[in-house]
Backbone as numpy.savetxt, mean C-alpha at the origin, in Angstrom:
# Nx Ny Nz CAx CAy CAz Cx Cy Cz
-4.19 2.76 -21.96 -5.47 3.01 -21.27 -5.21 3.59 -19.99
-5.18 4.91 -19.91 -5.09 5.58 -18.40 -6.14 5.24 -17.54
-7.34 5.11 -17.98 -8.43 4.70 -17.04 -9.14 3.29 -17.48
-9.47 2.58 -16.56 -10.05 1.29 -16.82 -11.28 1.18 -15.99
-12.38 0.99 -16.65 -13.68 0.96 -15.98 -14.01 -0.34 -15.28
-14.43 -0.17 -14.04 -14.74 -1.33 -13.18 -16.28 -1.86 -13.45
-16.57 -2.82 -12.86 -17.97 -3.32 -13.18 -19.12 -2.43 -12.75
-18.97 -1.64 -11.65 -19.80 -0.63 -11.23 -19.71 0.71 -11.95
-18.92 0.79 -13.03 -18.86 1.98 -13.76 -17.84 2.96 -13.31
-17.19 2.83 -12.28 -16.08 3.61 -11.62 -14.82 3.46 -12.61
-14.32 4.48 -12.83 -13.05 4.45 -13.64 -11.89 4.58 -12.75
-10.87 3.69 -12.79 -9.55 3.65 -12.03 -8.51 4.11 -12.86
-7.77 4.99 -12.39 -6.61 5.51 -13.16 -5.36 4.39 -13.02
-4.68 4.17 -14.13 -3.50 3.32 -14.13 -2.45 3.97 -14.93
-1.25 4.07 -14.47 0.00 4.45 -15.16 0.71 3.25 -15.45
1.01 3.02 -16.73 1.61 1.73 -17.21 2.79 2.22 -18.06
4.01 2.04 -17.71 5.06 2.52 -18.37 6.29 1.35 -18.36
7.04 1.39 -19.47 8.18 0.38 -19.51 7.82 -0.80 -20.19
8.82 -1.79 -20.21 8.59 -3.00 -20.78 9.47 -4.04 -19.75
9.19 -5.31 -20.02 9.89 -6.23 -19.16 8.98 -6.79 -18.12
9.53 -7.42 -17.07 8.73 -8.08 -15.98 7.89 -7.01 -15.27
6.56 -7.26 -15.16 5.70 -6.16 -14.60 5.78 -6.18 -13.12
5.74 -4.91 -12.53 5.63 -4.60 -11.08 4.37 -3.76 -10.98
3.45 -4.17 -10.13 2.17 -3.37 -10.02 2.24 -2.92 -8.54
2.04 -1.54 -8.40 2.21 -0.80 -7.16 0.85 -0.29 -6.70
0.50 -0.73 -5.44 -0.61 -0.22 -4.71 -0.16 0.66 -3.57
-0.75 2.11 -3.70 -0.27 3.07 -2.65 -0.88 2.98 -1.30
-0.30 3.68 -0.49 -0.86 3.89 0.87 -1.85 4.90 1.04
-2.36 4.94 2.30 -3.44 5.95 2.76 -2.57 7.18 3.16
-3.02 8.43 2.69 -4.10 8.75 1.98 -3.49 9.18 0.53
-2.55 8.55 -0.15 -1.71 9.04 -1.11 -2.33 8.48 -2.45
-1.41 8.35 -3.54 -1.75 7.81 -4.77 -0.51 7.10 -5.39
-0.61 6.70 -6.64 0.54 6.01 -7.24 1.70 6.86 -7.38
1.61 8.23 -7.41 2.83 9.08 -7.47 3.82 8.84 -6.35
3.41 8.47 -5.18 4.36 8.20 -4.16 5.46 7.30 -4.47
5.29 6.50 -5.54 6.37 5.64 -5.97 7.25 6.20 -7.07
7.30 7.44 -7.17 8.04 8.20 -8.19 9.53 7.56 -8.33
10.08 7.50 -7.14 11.65 7.21 -7.08 11.80 5.76 -7.17
10.75 5.01 -7.03 10.82 3.45 -7.33 10.79 3.25 -8.86
9.69 4.06 -9.48 9.57 3.93 -11.01 10.90 4.33 -11.71
11.47 5.45 -11.17 12.65 5.93 -11.87 13.72 4.85 -12.07
14.04 4.23 -10.86 15.16 3.20 -10.72 14.70 1.95 -11.48
13.40 1.41 -11.28 13.13 0.24 -11.89 12.96 0.31 -13.34
12.52 1.32 -13.90 12.28 1.53 -15.36 13.66 1.37 -15.93
14.67 2.08 -15.33 16.07 2.06 -15.73 16.58 0.49 -15.83
16.04 -0.21 -14.76 16.60 -1.57 -14.64 15.82 -2.61 -15.63
14.83 -1.94 -16.47 14.35 -2.75 -17.37 12.89 -3.44 -16.97
12.30 -2.94 -16.00 11.00 -3.40 -15.62 9.85 -2.62 -16.14
8.72 -3.25 -16.16 7.59 -2.52 -16.58 6.71 -2.06 -15.31
6.57 -0.85 -14.98 5.90 -0.39 -13.82 4.60 0.03 -14.07
3.66 -0.37 -13.05 2.25 -0.17 -13.23 1.80 0.37 -12.03
1.30 1.52 -11.90 0.75 2.22 -10.66 -0.64 2.47 -10.78
-1.39 1.97 -9.77 -2.92 2.07 -9.71 -3.30 3.12 -8.70
-4.16 4.10 -8.99 -4.74 5.03 -8.02 -6.04 4.32 -7.58
-6.08 3.82 -6.47 -7.29 3.28 -5.91 -8.49 4.28 -6.00
-9.64 3.66 -6.08 -10.79 4.54 -6.20 -10.84 5.49 -5.03
-11.23 6.68 -5.24 -11.18 7.74 -4.22 -9.96 8.47 -4.15
-8.92 8.06 -4.85 -7.63 8.69 -4.73 -7.03 9.14 -6.13
-6.02 10.16 -5.97 -5.30 10.44 -7.25 -6.30 10.92 -8.33
-6.06 10.27 -9.46 -6.84 10.57 -10.78 -8.00 9.64 -11.01
-8.30 8.67 -9.99 -9.39 7.81 -10.15 -10.62 8.50 -9.79
-11.81 7.83 -10.25 -13.07 8.38 -9.84 -13.18 8.33 -8.28
-14.06 9.22 -7.74 -14.18 9.27 -6.34 -15.63 9.30 -5.93
-16.27 8.07 -6.05 -17.67 7.89 -5.74 -17.87 7.94 -4.09
-19.03 8.29 -3.82 -19.42 8.35 -2.41 -19.82 6.90 -2.19
-19.32 6.20 -1.30 -19.67 4.76 -0.97 -18.66 3.83 -0.45
-18.50 2.70 -0.94 -17.76 1.57 -0.32 -16.28 1.74 -0.61
-15.50 1.71 0.51 -14.09 1.72 0.44 -13.58 0.57 1.32
-14.12 -0.47 1.19 -13.69 -1.81 1.86 -12.50 -2.39 1.11
-11.73 -3.25 1.94 -10.73 -4.08 1.18 -11.28 -5.02 0.20
-12.47 -5.38 0.34 -13.23 -6.21 -0.72 -13.29 -5.41 -2.01
-13.83 -4.17 -1.89 -13.88 -3.26 -3.14 -12.56 -3.00 -3.67
-11.50 -2.75 -2.92 -10.16 -2.34 -3.48 -9.60 -3.54 -4.15
-9.79 -4.74 -3.51 -9.23 -5.95 -4.17 -10.00 -6.27 -5.49
-11.33 -6.04 -5.52 -11.94 -6.24 -6.67 -11.56 -5.34 -7.84
-11.25 -4.04 -7.56 -10.75 -3.15 -8.42 -9.26 -3.51 -8.95
-8.58 -4.07 -8.12 -7.20 -4.54 -8.53 -7.29 -5.68 -9.49
-8.22 -6.59 -9.27 -8.52 -7.68 -10.17 -9.18 -7.04 -11.56
-9.94 -6.11 -11.50 -10.32 -5.58 -12.76 -9.19 -5.01 -13.57
-8.28 -4.33 -12.90 -7.11 -3.71 -13.67 -6.18 -4.81 -14.22
-5.93 -5.81 -13.40 -5.00 -6.97 -13.86 -5.70 -7.62 -14.98
-7.03 -7.83 -14.92 -7.72 -8.49 -15.92 -7.67 -7.77 -17.07
-7.93 -6.54 -17.22 -8.04 -5.55 -18.35 -6.59 -5.57 -18.96
-5.53 -5.56 -18.31 -4.17 -5.50 -18.71 -3.67 -6.81 -19.27
-4.35 -7.98 -18.69 -4.04 -9.31 -19.05 -2.51 -9.56 -18.98
-1.97 -9.28 -17.81 -0.54 -9.55 -17.58 -0.40 -10.84 -16.69
0.66 -11.47 -16.98 0.95 -12.77 -16.10 2.28 -12.52 -15.41
2.52 -13.32 -14.29 3.79 -13.37 -13.62 4.25 -11.91 -13.07
3.17 -11.26 -12.45 3.24 -10.02 -11.97 3.91 -10.10 -10.49
4.72 -9.04 -10.23 4.98 -8.81 -8.71 3.99 -7.76 -8.28
3.34 -8.15 -7.33 2.35 -7.15 -6.61 2.98 -6.47 -5.50
3.16 -5.23 -5.45 3.97 -4.46 -4.35 2.84 -3.48 -3.71
2.59 -3.74 -2.44 1.61 -3.02 -1.80 2.24 -2.18 -0.57
1.98 -0.86 -0.53 2.67 -0.12 0.62 1.41 0.22 1.56
1.63 -0.01 2.86 0.73 0.45 3.90 -0.70 -0.09 3.70
-1.72 0.81 3.44 -3.08 0.33 3.06 -2.98 -0.53 1.85
-2.09 -0.16 0.91 -2.01 -0.98 -0.32 -1.34 -2.29 -0.12
-0.69 -2.49 1.11 -0.34 -3.87 1.38 -1.45 -4.62 1.94
-2.43 -4.11 2.74 -3.55 -4.62 3.13 -4.44 -5.13 1.95
-4.50 -4.21 0.97 -5.16 -4.50 -0.31 -4.59 -5.75 -0.98
-3.28 -5.70 -0.87 -2.50 -6.82 -1.63 -2.76 -8.19 -1.00
-2.56 -8.18 0.40 -2.92 -9.50 0.97 -4.25 -10.04 0.85
-5.27 -9.06 0.88 -6.68 -9.45 0.74 -6.94 -9.86 -0.84
-6.33 -9.15 -1.70 -6.45 -9.64 -3.06 -5.91 -11.02 -3.29
-4.77 -11.28 -2.68 -4.22 -12.67 -2.85 -5.26 -13.76 -2.52
-6.02 -13.58 -1.50 -6.91 -14.60 -0.95 -8.21 -14.51 -1.67
-8.70 -13.27 -1.84 -10.02 -13.17 -2.47 -10.07 -13.55 -3.92
-8.98 -13.32 -4.61 -8.91 -13.61 -6.05 -7.95 -14.71 -6.33
-7.57 -15.58 -5.46 -6.80 -16.82 -5.72 -5.51 -16.52 -6.40
-4.78 -15.38 -6.04 -3.45 -15.00 -6.49 -3.43 -14.85 -7.85
-4.58 -14.54 -8.53 -4.65 -14.38 -10.13 -3.72 -13.37 -10.47
-3.00 -13.73 -11.59 -1.92 -12.95 -12.24 -0.68 -12.69 -11.56
-0.56 -12.97 -10.22 0.45 -12.64 -9.39 1.40 -13.80 -9.24
2.74 -13.41 -9.37 3.82 -14.54 -9.23 4.60 -14.23 -7.95
4.71 -12.96 -7.52 5.43 -12.61 -6.32 4.74 -11.48 -5.61
4.91 -11.50 -4.28 4.23 -10.43 -3.45 5.33 -9.67 -2.68
5.27 -8.24 -2.73 6.15 -7.45 -1.98 5.22 -6.64 -1.09
5.56 -6.67 0.17 4.73 -5.85 1.13 5.66 -4.88 1.77
5.28 -3.63 1.75 6.03 -2.45 2.10 5.43 -1.78 3.26
5.90 -1.88 4.37 5.27 -1.35 5.51 3.75 -1.51 5.70
3.34 -2.90 5.32 2.05 -3.03 5.07 1.10 -2.89 6.28
-0.04 -2.38 6.04 -1.05 -2.31 7.14 -1.83 -3.52 7.10
-1.23 -4.57 7.43 -1.84 -5.92 7.32 -1.00 -6.89 8.35
-1.63 -7.81 8.93 -3.04 -8.31 8.79 -3.97 -7.53 9.72
-3.50 -6.99 10.89 -4.10 -6.36 11.96 -3.59 -5.18 12.38
-4.18 -4.07 12.55 -3.66 -2.83 13.07 -3.99 -2.56 14.58
-5.23 -2.71 14.85 -5.61 -2.37 16.16 -6.00 -3.59 16.91
-5.99 -3.42 18.26 -6.07 -4.58 19.14 -7.49 -5.27 18.98
-7.42 -6.62 19.11 -8.52 -7.58 19.03 -8.57 -8.33 20.34
-9.60 -9.05 20.68 -9.67 -9.88 21.80 -8.42 -10.85 21.89
-8.24 -11.33 20.76 -7.11 -12.44 20.77 -5.89 -11.69 20.13
-5.77 -10.47 19.97 -4.55 -9.72 19.53 -4.36 -8.46 20.25
-4.01 -8.50 21.62 -3.83 -7.36 22.42 -2.61 -6.46 22.12
-1.89 -6.99 21.24 -0.49 -6.23 20.76 -0.92 -5.10 20.01
-2.14 -5.06 19.39 -2.39 -3.95 18.46 -2.47 -2.55 18.99
-2.47 -1.66 18.11 -2.72 -0.29 18.57 -4.10 -0.14 19.17
-4.33 0.82 20.07 -5.63 1.05 20.54 -6.42 1.97 19.57
-7.65 1.87 19.48 -8.46 2.75 18.66 -8.24 4.23 18.93
-7.99 4.55 20.22 -7.75 6.00 20.59 -6.45 6.38 19.95
-5.50 5.55 19.62 -4.23 5.97 18.95 -4.65 6.33 17.49
-5.56 5.75 16.87 -5.79 5.72 15.47 -6.92 6.78 15.16
-7.83 6.87 16.05 -9.03 7.70 15.71 -8.84 9.21 15.59
-7.76 9.82 16.24 -7.53 11.20 15.85 -7.17 11.45 14.35
-6.63 10.45 13.72 -6.37 10.68 12.17 -7.71 10.64 11.50
-8.66 9.87 11.86 -9.96 9.81 11.18 -10.81 10.94 11.53
-10.73 11.44 12.85 -11.52 12.69 13.17 -10.88 13.92 12.57
-9.46 13.84 12.39 -8.87 15.04 11.69 -9.23 15.00 10.12
-9.44 13.83 9.60 -9.88 13.73 8.13 -11.22 14.41 8.01
-12.02 14.25 9.07 -13.42 14.70 9.03 -13.49 16.20 9.24
-12.68 16.78 10.04 -12.74 18.13 10.47 -11.73 19.09 9.96
-10.58 18.56 9.65 -9.49 19.56 9.16 -8.54 18.61 8.37
-8.92 18.14 7.26 -8.17 17.20 6.40 -6.71 17.71 6.06
-6.72 19.09 5.88 -5.40 19.68 5.46 -4.36 19.53 6.64
-4.83 19.87 7.79 -3.92 19.82 8.99 -3.60 18.30 9.26
-4.55 17.45 9.21 -4.36 16.09 9.34 -3.27 15.48 8.48
-3.41 15.82 7.10 -2.31 15.38 6.19 -1.02 15.88 6.47
-0.97 17.16 6.95 0.48 17.72 7.33 0.99 17.03 8.50
0.19 16.65 9.48 0.63 16.05 10.65 1.18 14.54 10.25
0.20 13.98 9.45 0.71 12.58 9.00 1.85 12.51 8.20
2.07 13.51 7.38 3.27 13.48 6.57 4.53 13.54 7.49
4.56 14.24 8.51 5.66 14.37 9.46 5.89 12.83 10.25
4.74 12.17 10.44 4.86 10.83 11.05 5.63 9.88 10.17
5.54 10.08 8.97 5.98 8.98 8.11 7.44 8.51 8.16
8.38 9.48 8.32 9.65 9.28 8.08 10.62 9.20 9.27
11.68 8.51 9.31 12.61 8.31 10.27 13.73 9.27 10.04
14.18 9.35 8.73 15.23 10.22 8.35 14.65 11.63 7.99
15.58 12.74 8.03 15.20 13.99 7.80 14.78 14.14 6.23
13.58 14.78 6.14 13.09 15.01 4.71 12.96 16.50 4.51
13.07 17.00 3.40 13.05 18.40 3.11 11.58 18.93 3.18
11.44 20.13 3.49 10.10 20.79 3.60 9.27 20.54 2.35
10.04 20.68 1.28 9.43 20.42 0.00 8.83 18.97 -0.18
9.65 18.02 0.27 9.07 16.60 0.23 7.79 16.49 1.04
7.93 17.09 2.29 6.74 16.95 3.06 5.48 17.72 2.49
5.74 18.68 1.83 4.65 19.44 1.09 4.06 18.61 0.01
5.04 17.87 -0.74 4.67 17.07 -1.87 3.75 15.89 -1.39
4.08 15.32 -0.30 3.31 14.25 0.35 2.02 14.72 0.75
1.93 15.95 1.32 0.64 16.64 1.71 -0.28 16.80 0.50
0.35 17.16 -0.54 -0.32 17.39 -1.75 -0.97 16.28 -2.28
-0.20 15.16 -2.35 -0.71 13.88 -2.81 -2.01 13.46 -1.96
-1.85 13.62 -0.57 -2.98 13.37 0.25 -4.28 14.22 -0.02
-3.96 15.44 -0.36 -5.06 16.29 -0.54 -5.76 16.01 -1.90
-5.26 15.23 -2.72 -5.89 14.88 -4.08 -6.88 13.90 -3.82
-6.91 13.20 -2.64 -7.98 12.14 -2.38 -9.28 12.87 -2.06
-10.38 12.07 -2.11 -11.53 12.58 -1.62 -11.79 12.44 -0.13
-12.45 13.46 0.39 -12.51 13.45 1.88 -13.30 12.18 2.39
-14.36 11.80 1.77 -15.18 10.64 2.20 -14.37 9.34 2.07
-13.52 9.29 0.96 -12.71 8.14 0.73 -11.59 8.02 1.87
-11.11 9.15 2.17 -9.88 9.14 3.27 -10.56 8.64 4.54
-11.70 9.08 4.97 -12.29 8.66 6.19 -12.65 7.26 6.12
-13.44 6.78 5.07 -14.01 5.49 5.00 -12.89 4.42 4.92
-11.84 4.65 4.13 -10.80 3.64 4.03 -9.91 3.61 5.25
-9.76 4.73 5.94 -9.08 4.72 7.27 -9.87 3.82 8.27
-11.16 3.97 8.31 -12.05 3.00 9.11 -11.76 1.53 8.62
-11.58 1.31 7.29 -11.40 -0.01 6.87 -10.05 -0.62 7.43
-8.95 0.16 7.28 -7.65 -0.47 7.73 -7.59 -0.44 9.24
-8.43 0.38 9.95 -8.41 0.41 11.43 -9.04 -0.84 12.02
-10.16 -1.29 11.28 -11.00 -2.30 11.79 -10.73 -3.72 11.11
-9.99 -3.85 10.17 -9.82 -4.99 9.35 -8.96 -6.06 10.23
-9.45 -7.26 10.02 -8.57 -8.48 10.40 -8.38 -9.28 9.29
-7.27 -9.29 8.77 -6.97 -10.04 7.47 -6.16 -11.29 7.77
-6.06 -11.76 9.05 -5.26 -12.91 9.35 -5.78 -14.13 8.56
-7.02 -14.33 8.30 -7.41 -15.51 7.50 -6.80 -15.54 6.10
-6.63 -14.25 5.54 -6.14 -14.25 4.16 -4.67 -14.83 3.99
-3.83 -14.77 5.26 -2.49 -15.16 5.03 -2.32 -16.69 4.66
-3.30 -17.51 4.98 -3.08 -18.92 4.83 -3.19 -19.23 3.35
-3.66 -18.27 2.59 -4.00 -18.53 1.15 -2.92 -17.93 0.29
-1.93 -17.31 0.98 -0.81 -16.76 0.11 0.22 -17.85 0.00
0.55 -18.16 -1.39 1.61 -19.30 -1.54 2.81 -18.83 -2.26
2.69 -17.68 -2.90 3.76 -17.21 -3.81 4.97 -16.67 -2.98
6.08 -16.60 -3.45 7.29 -16.06 -2.74 6.86 -14.60 -2.28
7.23 -14.33 -1.05 6.85 -13.02 -0.49 7.96 -12.35 0.29
8.09 -11.08 -0.02 9.04 -10.31 0.78 8.30 -9.23 1.59
8.74 -9.17 2.89 8.01 -8.18 3.81 9.21 -7.13 4.09
9.03 -5.92 3.58 10.02 -4.83 3.72 9.45 -3.90 4.82
10.22 -3.72 5.90 9.60 -2.98 7.00 10.64 -2.20 7.85
10.33 -0.96 8.07 11.30 -0.11 8.88 11.19 -0.51 10.32
12.23 -0.59 10.98 12.19 -0.91 12.47 11.62 0.29 13.24
11.68 1.35 12.70 11.31 2.69 13.54 9.84 3.12 13.00
9.10 2.16 12.44 7.78 2.48 11.94 6.80 2.73 13.13
6.26 3.93 13.20 5.38 4.32 14.28 3.88 4.17 13.79
3.54 3.88 12.54 2.15 3.92 12.05 1.74 2.51 11.94
2.55 1.57 11.31 2.33 0.17 11.39 3.57 -0.59 11.96
3.63 -0.55 13.39 4.85 -1.07 13.98 5.19 -2.48 13.51
6.54 -2.59 13.28 6.92 -3.94 12.82 6.58 -5.11 13.69
6.41 -4.94 14.96 6.05 -5.99 15.88 4.67 -6.55 15.62
3.77 -5.62 15.08 2.33 -6.14 15.01 1.97 -6.23 13.56
2.92 -5.85 12.62 2.49 -6.14 11.24 3.69 -6.86 10.48
4.86 -6.41 10.35 5.84 -7.09 9.57 6.30 -8.40 9.96
6.38 -8.49 11.34 6.77 -9.76 11.95 5.64 -10.76 11.90
4.38 -10.34 12.04 3.29 -11.19 11.96 3.13 -11.70 10.55
3.26 -10.93 9.63 3.13 -11.25 8.19 4.20 -12.36 7.81
5.30 -11.98 8.17 6.54 -13.04 7.90 6.16 -14.44 8.58
5.63 -14.35 9.70 5.36 -15.60 10.46 4.06 -16.29 9.76
3.08 -15.54 9.33 1.83 -16.13 9.07 1.83 -16.52 7.40
2.71 -15.89 6.60 2.78 -16.36 5.19 3.81 -17.45 5.13
3.39 -18.52 4.43 4.36 -19.69 4.48 5.69 -19.39 3.75
5.66 -18.66 2.62 6.93 -18.50 1.88 7.35 -17.14 1.86
7.40 -16.51 3.10 7.67 -15.10 3.28 9.06 -14.90 4.01
9.75 -13.80 3.63 11.00 -13.42 4.37 10.88 -11.98 4.67
11.22 -11.77 6.04 11.17 -10.33 6.60 12.51 -9.72 6.29
12.50 -8.50 5.56 13.60 -7.62 5.36 13.56 -6.45 6.17
14.29 -6.27 7.25 14.27 -5.16 8.17 15.10 -3.89 7.68
14.49 -2.84 7.74 15.13 -1.62 7.28 15.57 -0.84 8.47
16.81 -0.78 8.92 17.21 -0.27 10.10 17.24 1.20 10.28
17.13 1.87 9.13 17.01 3.37 9.26 15.80 4.02 8.65
14.79 3.18 8.73 13.44 3.67 8.17 12.29 3.76 9.20
11.44 4.60 9.04 10.11 4.58 9.61 9.05 4.01 8.78
7.86 4.57 8.83 6.82 3.97 7.91 7.26 4.28 6.41
7.78 5.44 6.15 7.97 5.79 4.74 9.36 5.25 4.16
9.36 3.87 4.16 10.49 3.26 3.77 10.93 3.61 2.28
9.91 4.08 1.54 10.22 4.47 0.17 10.96 5.66 0.00
11.04 6.48 1.02 11.93 7.69 1.07 12.94 7.62 1.97
12.83 6.77 3.12 13.86 6.75 4.12 15.10 6.03 3.51
14.77 4.97 2.89 16.00 4.19 2.44 15.62 3.71 0.93
15.56 4.83 0.18 15.19 4.65 -1.29 16.02 3.68 -1.99
17.22 4.01 -1.92 18.29 3.18 -2.81 18.18 1.74 -2.44
18.26 1.45 -1.07 18.22 0.06 -0.66 16.95 -0.59 -1.21
15.72 -0.03 -0.85 14.54 -0.47 -1.22 14.40 -0.81 -2.78
14.93 0.08 -3.58 14.91 -0.08 -4.93 15.72 -1.31 -5.37
16.91 -1.41 -4.85 17.77 -2.54 -5.11 17.11 -3.87 -4.64
16.46 -3.83 -3.54 15.77 -5.14 -2.97 14.68 -5.47 -3.97
13.80 -4.49 -4.37 12.70 -4.80 -5.22 13.12 -5.32 -6.50
14.32 -4.69 -7.13 14.79 -5.14 -8.45 15.32 -6.63 -8.30
16.03 -6.94 -7.22 16.55 -8.19 -7.00 15.40 -9.19 -6.92
14.34 -8.85 -6.21 13.33 -9.77 -5.90 12.47 -10.06 -7.03
12.06 -8.96 -7.77 11.14 -9.05 -8.94 11.89 -9.66 -10.15
13.12 -9.57 -10.17 13.97 -10.07 -11.21 14.43 -11.55 -11.17
14.08 -12.08 -9.99 14.53 -13.61 -9.76 13.60 -14.48 -10.65
């Protein structure tokens, strides 16, 4: 079932391949499930079942004009897991997908999920709040949103270059750009406003499953000091795994190590 219909009629694209213990991947902004290509390749060979979801507005999913809140994304994840009827899942969320994952765990009582993997997660808070002055300022984030409104092609090119700490080929950067351009413009803007403004700290108290927080120490988009370390401290059963040679794009900066860490964790 490459597409699964949600309660509001929106069809969400799902790639479901392999057998064995399932790992469900939630992509980051403004990409889609294909960003995990090099995780799928390794984990399928290791005997896992890999399930990639294109969040609404992205990739091959429907792109309605409307709600791109964490509530909506979490409800869509619930709809997919319910339709697939799988148990003991490892839920792996990257960046905005990490925010979706932590919110899902609270909003839907950890349904179907046995383990949680957070990859450079945009959670629980990105921008500063009265009681969280460590966050980024809105003036640091807003140029991405304004760029998505006025010149999304250039914004995606600039964003692609921000992702990585290690050198990546021009072809890799162009591929990342292409994934971003597959998203709907309104979804790109609206969901960026979601992760900019969200405060998911209350959700952390509801997460009880074993959790791994994988985060690059050179991350400039979701700095480890305001996201990864906060997640590890706020989730009772969490462990922070630092990637010393990674920026935000840990999936490509340290692909082999990340794949080994995910296989070890999901296979426990």
